[in-house]
């Protein structure tokens, strides 16, 4: 397969949607904590589910106003949605991937140097998520 798709990351706060650009990386993660339930009589007789944990980390160049807007969201403690979507092409495995009610828990700017633009790394968590694969039914967490 020849990958020709470009992805974009955007956030939505209220009715305003902002493209996060330029962005170096966006890394969502899901921790689906489950453990096998064992007994003296038999092993693997069931599953114990722990709450789902959804986190994200993104690194944004401090060019334009997006890093400032994200910093304001972090300092004001505001909830927002983050969407990862296809910008061009159609090779990506998902129709949509949305982290809902996100909260930034840390913002780490890089050192300003004489070469290259500084960046800021934002980390946080999400209270819900919606994943819509191109084939199959949509999943909603939790």
mmCIF file of N, CA and C in Angstrom:
data_model
loop_
_atom_site.group_PDB
_atom_site.id
_atom_site.type_symbol
_atom_site.label_atom_id
_atom_site.label_comp_id
_atom_site.label_asym_id
_atom_site.label_seq_id
_atom_site.Cartn_x
_atom_site.Cartn_y
_atom_site.Cartn_z
ATOM 1 N N UNK A 1 0.845 -1.183 0.000
ATOM 2 C CA UNK A 1 0.000 0.000 0.000
ATOM 3 C C UNK A 1 0.885 1.238 0.000
ATOM 4 N N UNK A 2 0.502 2.193 -0.758
ATOM 5 C CA UNK A 2 1.219 3.466 -0.787
ATOM 6 C C UNK A 2 0.424 4.494 0.016
ATOM 7 N N UNK A 3 0.985 4.933 1.117
ATOM 8 C CA UNK A 3 0.302 5.864 2.018
ATOM 9 C C UNK A 3 0.342 7.265 1.433
ATOM 10 N N UNK A 4 -0.826 7.819 1.096
ATOM 11 C CA UNK A 4 -0.898 9.165 0.530
ATOM 12 C C UNK A 4 -1.796 10.083 1.346
ATOM 13 N N UNK A 5 -2.167 9.635 2.521
ATOM 14 C CA UNK A 5 -3.093 10.404 3.339
ATOM 15 C C UNK A 5 -2.347 11.336 4.297
ATOM 16 N N UNK A 6 -2.850 12.530 4.452
ATOM 17 C CA UNK A 6 -2.352 13.483 5.440
ATOM 18 C C UNK A 6 -3.430 13.622 6.508
ATOM 19 N N UNK A 7 -3.006 13.572 7.757
ATOM 20 C CA UNK A 7 -3.948 13.688 8.863
ATOM 21 C C UNK A 7 -3.905 15.092 9.440
ATOM 22 N N UNK A 8 -4.988 15.476 10.073
ATOM 23 C CA UNK A 8 -5.066 16.779 10.734
ATOM 24 C C UNK A 8 -5.645 16.578 12.128
ATOM 25 N N UNK A 9 -5.281 17.486 13.017
ATOM 26 C CA UNK A 9 -5.812 17.475 14.384
ATOM 27 C C UNK A 9 -6.484 18.825 14.612
ATOM 28 N N UNK A 10 -7.681 18.776 15.146
ATOM 29 C CA UNK A 10 -8.385 20.019 15.456
ATOM 30 C C UNK A 10 -9.036 19.906 16.821
ATOM 31 N N UNK A 11 -9.273 21.060 17.437
ATOM 32 C CA UNK A 11 -10.028 21.038 18.692
ATOM 33 C C UNK A 11 -11.271 21.890 18.546
ATOM 34 N N UNK A 12 -12.267 21.537 19.332
ATOM 35 C CA UNK A 12 -13.529 22.256 19.329
ATOM 36 C C UNK A 12 -13.845 22.672 20.751
ATOM 37 N N UNK A 13 -14.085 23.944 20.929
ATOM 38 C CA UNK A 13 -14.492 24.501 22.224
ATOM 39 C C UNK A 13 -15.782 25.262 21.967
ATOM 40 N N UNK A 14 -16.884 24.754 22.477
ATOM 41 C CA UNK A 14 -18.181 25.376 22.198
ATOM 42 C C UNK A 14 -18.521 25.181 20.731
ATOM 43 N N UNK A 15 -18.737 26.277 20.014
ATOM 44 C CA UNK A 15 -19.062 26.202 18.593
ATOM 45 C C UNK A 15 -17.855 26.502 17.703
ATOM 46 N N UNK A 16 -16.705 26.823 18.321
ATOM 47 C CA UNK A 16 -15.516 27.175 17.558
ATOM 48 C C UNK A 16 -14.615 25.956 17.346
ATOM 49 N N UNK A 17 -14.272 25.686 16.092
ATOM 50 C CA UNK A 17 -13.346 24.603 15.749
ATOM 51 C C UNK A 17 -12.069 25.215 15.213
ATOM 52 N N UNK A 18 -10.920 24.790 15.787
ATOM 53 C CA UNK A 18 -9.615 25.358 15.434
ATOM 54 C C UNK A 18 -8.702 24.241 14.967
ATOM 55 N N UNK A 19 -8.128 24.387 13.765
ATOM 56 C CA UNK A 19 -7.137 23.445 13.259
ATOM 57 C C UNK A 19 -5.840 23.652 14.024
ATOM 58 N N UNK A 20 -5.282 22.567 14.582
ATOM 59 C CA UNK A 20 -4.026 22.654 15.327
ATOM 60 C C UNK A 20 -2.896 22.457 14.330
ATOM 61 N N UNK A 21 -2.293 23.554 13.927
ATOM 62 C CA UNK A 21 -1.252 23.503 12.903
ATOM 63 C C UNK A 21 -0.288 24.662 13.102
ATOM 64 N N UNK A 22 1.013 24.434 12.941
ATOM 65 C CA UNK A 22 1.671 23.157 12.640
ATOM 66 C C UNK A 22 1.792 22.299 13.903
ATOM 67 N N UNK A 23 1.563 21.001 13.720
ATOM 68 C CA UNK A 23 1.647 20.057 14.833
ATOM 69 C C UNK A 23 2.698 19.012 14.487
ATOM 70 N N UNK A 24 3.563 18.697 15.437
ATOM 71 C CA UNK A 24 4.613 17.700 15.220
ATOM 72 C C UNK A 24 4.110 16.290 15.479
ATOM 73 N N UNK A 25 3.298 16.128 16.539
ATOM 74 C CA UNK A 25 2.818 14.789 16.868
ATOM 75 C C UNK A 25 1.542 14.875 17.682
ATOM 76 N N UNK A 26 0.739 13.828 17.571
ATOM 77 C CA UNK A 26 -0.453 13.676 18.393
ATOM 78 C C UNK A 26 -0.541 12.200 18.742
ATOM 79 N N UNK A 27 -0.589 11.895 20.018
ATOM 80 C CA UNK A 27 -0.561 10.504 20.448
ATOM 81 C C UNK A 27 -1.669 10.236 21.461
ATOM 82 N N UNK A 28 -2.814 9.719 20.982
ATOM 83 C CA UNK A 28 -3.848 9.310 21.930
ATOM 84 C C UNK A 28 -3.549 7.913 22.448
ATOM 85 N N UNK A 29 -3.988 7.618 23.662
ATOM 86 C CA UNK A 29 -3.808 6.270 24.196
ATOM 87 C C UNK A 29 -5.021 5.883 25.035
ATOM 88 N N UNK A 30 -5.345 4.605 24.960
ATOM 89 C CA UNK A 30 -6.454 4.050 25.735
ATOM 90 C C UNK A 30 -5.894 2.956 26.619
ATOM 91 N N UNK A 31 -6.262 2.969 27.863
ATOM 92 C CA UNK A 31 -5.872 1.905 28.770
ATOM 93 C C UNK A 31 -7.142 1.180 29.180
ATOM 94 N N UNK A 32 -7.304 -0.005 28.634
ATOM 95 C CA UNK A 32 -8.492 -0.805 28.907
ATOM 96 C C UNK A 32 -8.112 -1.856 29.943
ATOM 97 N N UNK A 33 -8.183 -1.452 31.195
ATOM 98 C CA UNK A 33 -7.695 -2.303 32.278
ATOM 99 C C UNK A 33 -8.683 -3.415 32.599
ATOM 100 N N UNK A 34 -8.262 -4.632 32.314
ATOM 101 C CA UNK A 34 -9.052 -5.805 32.666
ATOM 102 C C UNK A 34 -8.103 -6.839 33.254
ATOM 103 N N UNK A 35 -8.637 -7.662 34.116
ATOM 104 C CA UNK A 35 -7.833 -8.754 34.652
ATOM 105 C C UNK A 35 -8.692 -10.010 34.709
ATOM 106 N N UNK A 36 -8.023 -11.133 34.548
ATOM 107 C CA UNK A 36 -8.730 -12.408 34.585
ATOM 108 C C UNK A 36 -9.161 -12.719 36.008
ATOM 109 N N UNK A 37 -10.335 -13.299 36.150
ATOM 110 C CA UNK A 37 -10.860 -13.728 37.444
ATOM 111 C C UNK A 37 -10.606 -15.223 37.582
ATOM 112 N N UNK A 38 -9.861 -15.583 38.614
ATOM 113 C CA UNK A 38 -9.529 -16.979 38.845
ATOM 114 C C UNK A 38 -10.214 -17.469 40.117
ATOM 115 N N UNK A 39 -10.278 -18.763 40.263
ATOM 116 C CA UNK A 39 -10.817 -19.386 41.461
ATOM 117 C C UNK A 39 -9.960 -20.610 41.772
ATOM 118 N N UNK A 40 -10.091 -21.161 42.970
ATOM 119 C CA UNK A 40 -9.368 -22.391 43.306
ATOM 120 C C UNK A 40 -9.819 -23.539 42.410
ATOM 121 N N UNK A 41 -11.065 -23.500 41.968
ATOM 122 C CA UNK A 41 -11.594 -24.601 41.166
ATOM 123 C C UNK A 41 -11.200 -24.507 39.698
ATOM 124 N N UNK A 42 -11.109 -23.317 39.197
ATOM 125 C CA UNK A 42 -10.863 -23.136 37.767
ATOM 126 C C UNK A 42 -10.206 -21.769 37.542
ATOM 127 N N UNK A 43 -9.381 -21.708 36.514
ATOM 128 C CA UNK A 43 -8.766 -20.430 36.158
ATOM 129 C C UNK A 43 -9.530 -19.793 35.006
ATOM 130 N N UNK A 44 -9.360 -18.493 34.864
ATOM 131 C CA UNK A 44 -9.954 -17.726 33.767
ATOM 132 C C UNK A 44 -11.464 -17.948 33.678
ATOM 133 N N UNK A 45 -12.117 -17.777 34.814
ATOM 134 C CA UNK A 45 -13.568 -17.987 34.813
ATOM 135 C C UNK A 45 -14.340 -16.703 34.522
ATOM 136 N N UNK A 46 -13.637 -15.609 34.433
ATOM 137 C CA UNK A 46 -14.321 -14.360 34.135
ATOM 138 C C UNK A 46 -13.344 -13.218 33.969
ATOM 139 N N UNK A 47 -13.886 -12.022 33.831
ATOM 140 C CA UNK A 47 -13.084 -10.818 33.617
ATOM 141 C C UNK A 47 -13.573 -9.730 34.560
ATOM 142 N N UNK A 48 -12.633 -9.033 35.189
ATOM 143 C CA UNK A 48 -12.954 -7.874 36.019
ATOM 144 C C UNK A 48 -12.513 -6.632 35.245
ATOM 145 N N UNK A 49 -13.450 -5.734 35.003
ATOM 146 C CA UNK A 49 -13.159 -4.521 34.241
ATOM 147 C C UNK A 49 -12.889 -3.360 35.197
ATOM 148 N N UNK A 50 -11.810 -2.650 34.965
ATOM 149 C CA UNK A 50 -11.509 -1.414 35.679
ATOM 150 C C UNK A 50 -11.915 -0.247 34.781
ATOM 151 N N UNK A 51 -12.043 0.942 35.321
ATOM 152 C CA UNK A 51 -12.415 2.082 34.481
ATOM 153 C C UNK A 51 -11.418 2.304 33.341
ATOM 154 N N UNK A 52 -11.950 2.714 32.201
ATOM 155 C CA UNK A 52 -11.135 3.004 31.024
ATOM 156 C C UNK A 52 -10.417 4.326 31.236
ATOM 157 N N UNK A 53 -9.164 4.383 30.815
ATOM 158 C CA UNK A 53 -8.387 5.607 30.903
ATOM 159 C C UNK A 53 -8.005 6.050 29.501
ATOM 160 N N UNK A 54 -8.294 7.315 29.160
ATOM 161 C CA UNK A 54 -7.983 7.854 27.832
ATOM 162 C C UNK A 54 -7.097 9.079 27.996
ATOM 163 N N UNK A 55 -5.909 9.037 27.432
ATOM 164 C CA UNK A 55 -4.939 10.122 27.571
ATOM 165 C C UNK A 55 -4.463 10.577 26.198
ATOM 166 N N UNK A 56 -3.826 11.725 26.155
ATOM 167 C CA UNK A 56 -3.253 12.213 24.900
ATOM 168 C C UNK A 56 -2.019 13.061 25.198
ATOM 169 N N UNK A 57 -1.157 13.109 24.209
ATOM 170 C CA UNK A 57 -0.002 13.999 24.215
ATOM 171 C C UNK A 57 0.145 14.561 22.811
ATOM 172 N N UNK A 58 0.370 15.855 22.707
ATOM 173 C CA UNK A 58 0.601 16.462 21.393
ATOM 174 C C UNK A 58 1.677 17.521 21.518
ATOM 175 N N UNK A 59 2.481 17.612 20.472
ATOM 176 C CA UNK A 59 3.544 18.605 20.413
ATOM 177 C C UNK A 59 3.237 19.563 19.278
ATOM 178 N N UNK A 60 3.176 20.838 19.617
ATOM 179 C CA UNK A 60 2.749 21.881 18.693
ATOM 180 C C UNK A 60 3.859 22.914 18.563
ATOM 181 N N UNK A 61 4.173 23.303 17.331
ATOM 182 C CA UNK A 61 5.133 24.392 17.119
ATOM 183 C C UNK A 61 4.532 25.691 17.638
ATOM 184 N N UNK A 62 5.345 26.507 18.272
ATOM 185 C CA UNK A 62 4.888 27.786 18.817
ATOM 186 C C UNK A 62 4.911 28.855 17.735
ATOM 187 N N UNK A 63 4.253 28.543 16.631
ATOM 188 C CA UNK A 63 4.124 29.474 15.508
ATOM 189 C C UNK A 63 2.630 29.724 15.338
ATOM 190 N N UNK A 64 2.248 30.965 15.084
ATOM 191 C CA UNK A 64 0.826 31.270 14.989
ATOM 192 C C UNK A 64 0.219 31.348 16.385
ATOM 193 N N UNK A 65 -1.097 31.135 16.460
ATOM 194 C CA UNK A 65 -1.750 31.335 17.749
ATOM 195 C C UNK A 65 -2.219 30.057 18.438
ATOM 196 N N UNK A 66 -2.012 28.879 17.811
ATOM 197 C CA UNK A 66 -2.579 27.644 18.372
ATOM 198 C C UNK A 66 -1.944 27.283 19.712
ATOM 199 N N UNK A 67 -0.618 27.387 19.835
ATOM 200 C CA UNK A 67 0.031 27.051 21.108
ATOM 201 C C UNK A 67 -0.479 27.972 22.213
ATOM 202 N N UNK A 68 -0.692 29.238 21.903
ATOM 203 C CA UNK A 68 -1.232 30.177 22.887
ATOM 204 C C UNK A 68 -2.662 29.829 23.270
ATOM 205 N N UNK A 69 -3.481 29.434 22.270
ATOM 206 C CA UNK A 69 -4.870 29.057 22.559
ATOM 207 C C UNK A 69 -4.924 27.819 23.451
ATOM 208 N N UNK A 70 -4.070 26.824 23.144
ATOM 209 C CA UNK A 70 -4.039 25.608 23.965
ATOM 210 C C UNK A 70 -3.544 25.910 25.373
ATOM 211 N N UNK A 71 -2.576 26.798 25.489
ATOM 212 C CA UNK A 71 -2.095 27.189 26.821
ATOM 213 C C UNK A 71 -3.204 27.861 27.618
ATOM 214 N N UNK A 72 -3.985 28.704 26.963
ATOM 215 C CA UNK A 72 -5.121 29.356 27.640
ATOM 216 C C UNK A 72 -6.143 28.321 28.104
ATOM 217 N N UNK A 73 -6.444 27.325 27.224
ATOM 218 C CA UNK A 73 -7.378 26.263 27.635
ATOM 219 C C UNK A 73 -6.847 25.537 28.872
ATOM 220 N N UNK A 74 -5.530 25.301 28.890
ATOM 221 C CA UNK A 74 -4.925 24.601 30.033
ATOM 222 C C UNK A 74 -5.019 25.432 31.309
ATOM 223 N N UNK A 75 -4.635 26.700 31.223
ATOM 224 C CA UNK A 75 -4.628 27.550 32.410
ATOM 225 C C UNK A 75 -6.028 27.848 32.930
ATOM 226 N N UNK A 76 -7.008 27.937 32.008
ATOM 227 C CA UNK A 76 -8.389 28.197 32.415
ATOM 228 C C UNK A 76 -9.105 26.926 32.853
ATOM 229 N N UNK A 77 -8.474 25.749 32.625
ATOM 230 C CA UNK A 77 -9.090 24.484 33.023
ATOM 231 C C UNK A 77 -10.380 24.193 32.271
ATOM 232 N N UNK A 78 -10.405 24.531 30.977
ATOM 233 C CA UNK A 78 -11.622 24.357 30.184
ATOM 234 C C UNK A 78 -11.637 23.010 29.477
ATOM 235 N N UNK A 79 -12.834 22.440 29.338
ATOM 236 C CA UNK A 79 -13.020 21.193 28.595
ATOM 237 C C UNK A 79 -13.179 21.498 27.116
ATOM 238 N N UNK A 80 -12.656 20.629 26.276
ATOM 239 C CA UNK A 80 -12.771 20.773 24.830
ATOM 240 C C UNK A 80 -12.674 19.395 24.194
ATOM 241 N N UNK A 81 -12.995 19.302 22.908
ATOM 242 C CA UNK A 81 -12.908 18.054 22.162
ATOM 243 C C UNK A 81 -11.718 18.119 21.207
ATOM 244 N N UNK A 82 -11.066 16.983 20.992
ATOM 245 C CA UNK A 82 -9.986 16.887 20.010
ATOM 246 C C UNK A 82 -10.390 15.843 18.985
ATOM 247 N N UNK A 83 -10.250 16.187 17.708
ATOM 248 C CA UNK A 83 -10.579 15.251 16.633
ATOM 249 C C UNK A 83 -9.354 15.019 15.769
ATOM 250 N N UNK A 84 -9.116 13.764 15.436
ATOM 251 C CA UNK A 84 -8.073 13.384 14.482
ATOM 252 C C UNK A 84 -8.804 12.928 13.234
ATOM 253 N N UNK A 85 -8.472 13.520 12.099
ATOM 254 C CA UNK A 85 -9.214 13.247 10.882
ATOM 255 C C UNK A 85 -8.310 13.292 9.663
ATOM 256 N N UNK A 86 -8.828 12.756 8.547
ATOM 257 C CA UNK A 86 -8.081 12.807 7.293
ATOM 258 C C UNK A 86 -8.161 14.213 6.719
ATOM 259 N N UNK A 87 -7.014 14.793 6.423
ATOM 260 C CA UNK A 87 -6.982 16.094 5.771
ATOM 261 C C UNK A 87 -7.042 15.918 4.259
ATOM 262 N N UNK A 88 -6.230 14.994 3.740
ATOM 263 C CA UNK A 88 -6.283 14.618 2.320
ATOM 264 C C UNK A 88 -6.097 13.112 2.219
ATOM 265 N N UNK A 89 -6.610 12.530 1.151
ATOM 266 C CA UNK A 89 -6.459 11.105 0.926
ATOM 267 C C UNK A 89 -7.538 10.293 1.613
ATOM 268 N N UNK A 90 -7.446 8.975 1.437
ATOM 269 C CA UNK A 90 -8.450 8.107 2.049
ATOM 270 C C UNK A 90 -7.844 6.776 2.497
ATOM 271 N N UNK A 91 -6.587 6.788 2.915
ATOM 272 C CA UNK A 91 -5.906 5.560 3.330
ATOM 273 C C UNK A 91 -6.071 5.243 4.812
ATOM 274 N N UNK A 92 -6.506 6.204 5.588
ATOM 275 C CA UNK A 92 -6.543 6.039 7.031
ATOM 276 C C UNK A 92 -7.635 5.058 7.421
ATOM 277 N N UNK A 93 -7.469 4.365 8.539
ATOM 278 C CA UNK A 93 -8.366 3.292 8.965
ATOM 279 C C UNK A 93 -9.654 3.779 9.620
ATOM 280 N N UNK A 94 -9.734 5.060 9.967
ATOM 281 C CA UNK A 94 -10.890 5.553 10.695
ATOM 282 C C UNK A 94 -11.629 6.629 9.899
ATOM 283 N N UNK A 95 -12.949 6.683 10.096
ATOM 284 C CA UNK A 95 -13.722 7.803 9.561
ATOM 285 C C UNK A 95 -13.604 8.999 10.490
ATOM 286 N N UNK A 96 -13.612 8.735 11.776
ATOM 287 C CA UNK A 96 -13.401 9.803 12.750
ATOM 288 C C UNK A 96 -12.876 9.203 14.045
ATOM 289 N N UNK A 97 -12.178 10.032 14.768
ATOM 290 C CA UNK A 97 -11.565 9.648 16.033
ATOM 291 C C UNK A 97 -11.628 10.885 16.906
ATOM 292 N N UNK A 98 -12.512 10.885 17.895
ATOM 293 C CA UNK A 98 -12.752 12.089 18.676
ATOM 294 C C UNK A 98 -12.566 11.796 20.165
ATOM 295 N N UNK A 99 -11.717 12.559 20.819
ATOM 296 C CA UNK A 99 -11.600 12.544 22.270
ATOM 297 C C UNK A 99 -12.473 13.688 22.784
ATOM 298 N N UNK A 100 -13.445 13.351 23.629
ATOM 299 C CA UNK A 100 -14.417 14.347 24.079
ATOM 300 C C UNK A 100 -14.132 14.771 25.512
ATOM 301 N N UNK A 101 -14.476 16.006 25.812
ATOM 302 C CA UNK A 101 -14.298 16.575 27.158
ATOM 303 C C UNK A 101 -12.869 16.379 27.654
ATOM 304 N N UNK A 102 -11.926 16.917 26.885
ATOM 305 C CA UNK A 102 -10.506 16.806 27.223
ATOM 306 C C UNK A 102 -10.104 17.893 28.215
ATOM 307 N N UNK A 103 -9.120 17.562 29.021
ATOM 308 C CA UNK A 103 -8.555 18.514 29.976
ATOM 309 C C UNK A 103 -7.033 18.402 29.888
ATOM 310 N N UNK A 104 -6.365 19.520 29.699
ATOM 311 C CA UNK A 104 -4.901 19.528 29.659
ATOM 312 C C UNK A 104 -4.383 19.532 31.087
ATOM 313 N N UNK A 105 -3.471 18.608 31.382
ATOM 314 C CA UNK A 105 -2.916 18.508 32.733
ATOM 315 C C UNK A 105 -1.477 18.998 32.823
ATOM 316 N N UNK A 106 -0.802 19.096 31.679
ATOM 317 C CA UNK A 106 0.547 19.661 31.704
ATOM 318 C C UNK A 106 0.891 20.262 30.353
ATOM 319 N N UNK A 107 1.650 21.329 30.399
ATOM 320 C CA UNK A 107 2.140 21.994 29.190
ATOM 321 C C UNK A 107 3.623 22.246 29.394
ATOM 322 N N UNK A 108 4.426 21.764 28.453
ATOM 323 C CA UNK A 108 5.869 21.871 28.586
ATOM 324 C C UNK A 108 6.453 22.520 27.345
ATOM 325 N N UNK A 109 6.840 23.779 27.422
ATOM 326 C CA UNK A 109 7.479 24.408 26.264
ATOM 327 C C UNK A 109 8.941 23.984 26.154
ATOM 328 N N UNK A 110 9.436 23.948 24.913
ATOM 329 C CA UNK A 110 10.851 23.638 24.718
ATOM 330 C C UNK A 110 11.661 24.914 24.857
ATOM 331 N N UNK A 111 12.943 24.748 24.905
ATOM 332 C CA UNK A 111 13.851 25.878 24.990
ATOM 333 C C UNK A 111 13.878 26.631 23.660
ATOM 334 N N UNK A 112 13.832 27.935 23.734
ATOM 335 C CA UNK A 112 13.965 28.756 22.530
ATOM 336 C C UNK A 112 15.430 28.798 22.135
ATOM 337 N N UNK A 113 15.709 28.441 20.896
ATOM 338 C CA UNK A 113 17.082 28.442 20.398
ATOM 339 C C UNK A 113 17.194 29.362 19.195
ATOM 340 N N UNK A 114 18.405 29.539 18.692
ATOM 341 C CA UNK A 114 18.573 30.419 17.544
ATOM 342 C C UNK A 114 18.202 29.728 16.242
ATOM 343 N N UNK A 115 18.074 28.408 16.258
ATOM 344 C CA UNK A 115 17.648 27.699 15.053
ATOM 345 C C UNK A 115 16.395 26.887 15.346
ATOM 346 N N UNK A 116 15.452 26.933 14.443
ATOM 347 C CA UNK A 116 14.222 26.189 14.602
ATOM 348 C C UNK A 116 13.227 26.904 15.500
ATOM 349 N N UNK A 117 11.970 26.568 15.313
ATOM 350 C CA UNK A 117 10.903 27.173 16.109
ATOM 351 C C UNK A 117 10.735 26.395 17.407
ATOM 352 N N UNK A 118 10.498 27.078 18.522
ATOM 353 C CA UNK A 118 10.214 26.352 19.768
ATOM 354 C C UNK A 118 8.880 25.625 19.650
ATOM 355 N N UNK A 119 8.696 24.632 20.491
ATOM 356 C CA UNK A 119 7.472 23.842 20.489
ATOM 357 C C UNK A 119 6.968 23.729 21.912
ATOM 358 N N UNK A 120 5.734 23.284 22.044
ATOM 359 C CA UNK A 120 5.154 23.038 23.354
ATOM 360 C C UNK A 120 4.468 21.676 23.311
ATOM 361 N N UNK A 121 4.664 20.912 24.361
ATOM 362 C CA UNK A 121 4.028 19.605 24.467
ATOM 363 C C UNK A 121 2.911 19.695 25.504
ATOM 364 N N UNK A 122 1.721 19.312 25.076
ATOM 365 C CA UNK A 122 0.541 19.335 25.936
ATOM 366 C C UNK A 122 0.113 17.900 26.203
ATOM 367 N N UNK A 123 -0.148 17.590 27.466
ATOM 368 C CA UNK A 123 -0.626 16.265 27.850
ATOM 369 C C UNK A 123 -1.906 16.425 28.641
ATOM 370 N N UNK A 124 -2.765 15.425 28.530
ATOM 371 C CA UNK A 124 -4.010 15.495 29.271
ATOM 372 C C UNK A 124 -4.799 14.218 29.176
ATOM 373 N N UNK A 125 -6.053 14.303 29.583
ATOM 374 C CA UNK A 125 -6.925 13.138 29.540
ATOM 375 C C UNK A 125 -8.270 13.521 28.954
ATOM 376 N N UNK A 126 -9.033 12.517 28.620
ATOM 377 C CA UNK A 126 -10.346 12.692 28.041
ATOM 378 C C UNK A 126 -11.358 11.944 28.892
ATOM 379 N N UNK A 127 -12.570 12.475 28.980
ATOM 380 C CA UNK A 127 -13.619 11.811 29.751
ATOM 381 C C UNK A 127 -14.438 10.840 28.908
ATOM 382 N N UNK A 128 -14.359 10.973 27.580
ATOM 383 C CA UNK A 128 -15.115 10.095 26.685
ATOM 384 C C UNK A 128 -14.435 10.089 25.330
ATOM 385 N N UNK A 129 -14.773 9.115 24.521
ATOM 386 C CA UNK A 129 -14.200 9.041 23.178
ATOM 387 C C UNK A 129 -15.185 8.361 22.242
ATOM 388 N N UNK A 130 -15.077 8.722 20.970
ATOM 389 C CA UNK A 130 -15.862 8.093 19.926
ATOM 390 C C UNK A 130 -14.909 7.707 18.813
ATOM 391 N N UNK A 131 -14.919 6.437 18.459
ATOM 392 C CA UNK A 131 -14.065 5.933 17.397
ATOM 393 C C UNK A 131 -14.963 5.314 16.337
ATOM 394 N N UNK A 132 -14.844 5.830 15.114
ATOM 395 C CA UNK A 132 -15.666 5.353 14.007
ATOM 396 C C UNK A 132 -14.751 4.766 12.936
ATOM 397 N N UNK A 133 -14.612 3.424 12.898
ATOM 398 C CA UNK A 133 -13.773 2.830 11.863
ATOM 399 C C UNK A 133 -14.446 2.940 10.493
ATOM 400 N N UNK A 134 -13.669 2.827 9.456
ATOM 401 C CA UNK A 134 -14.260 2.936 8.118
ATOM 402 C C UNK A 134 -15.218 1.790 7.843
ATOM 403 N N UNK A 135 -14.927 0.630 8.408
ATOM 404 C CA UNK A 135 -15.851 -0.496 8.282
ATOM 405 C C UNK A 135 -16.246 -0.943 9.684
ATOM 406 N N UNK A 136 -17.484 -1.274 9.846
ATOM 407 C CA UNK A 136 -17.949 -1.714 11.155
ATOM 408 C C UNK A 136 -18.646 -0.606 11.911
ATOM 409 N N UNK A 137 -19.105 -0.969 13.087
ATOM 410 C CA UNK A 137 -19.877 -0.036 13.896
ATOM 411 C C UNK A 137 -18.975 0.892 14.707
ATOM 412 N N UNK A 138 -19.507 2.024 15.053
ATOM 413 C CA UNK A 138 -18.831 3.023 15.874
ATOM 414 C C UNK A 138 -18.711 2.515 17.312
ATOM 415 N N UNK A 139 -17.612 2.878 17.989
ATOM 416 C CA UNK A 139 -17.431 2.549 19.399
ATOM 417 C C UNK A 139 -17.442 3.834 20.214
ATOM 418 N N UNK A 140 -18.059 3.764 21.374
ATOM 419 C CA UNK A 140 -18.141 4.908 22.270
ATOM 420 C C UNK A 140 -17.590 4.481 23.621
ATOM 421 N N UNK A 141 -16.649 5.258 24.155
ATOM 422 C CA UNK A 141 -16.066 4.993 25.470
ATOM 423 C C UNK A 141 -16.416 6.131 26.402
ATOM 424 N N UNK A 142 -16.660 5.966 27.628
ATOM 425 C CA UNK A 142 -16.871 4.660 28.271
ATOM 426 C C UNK A 142 -18.250 4.141 27.983
#
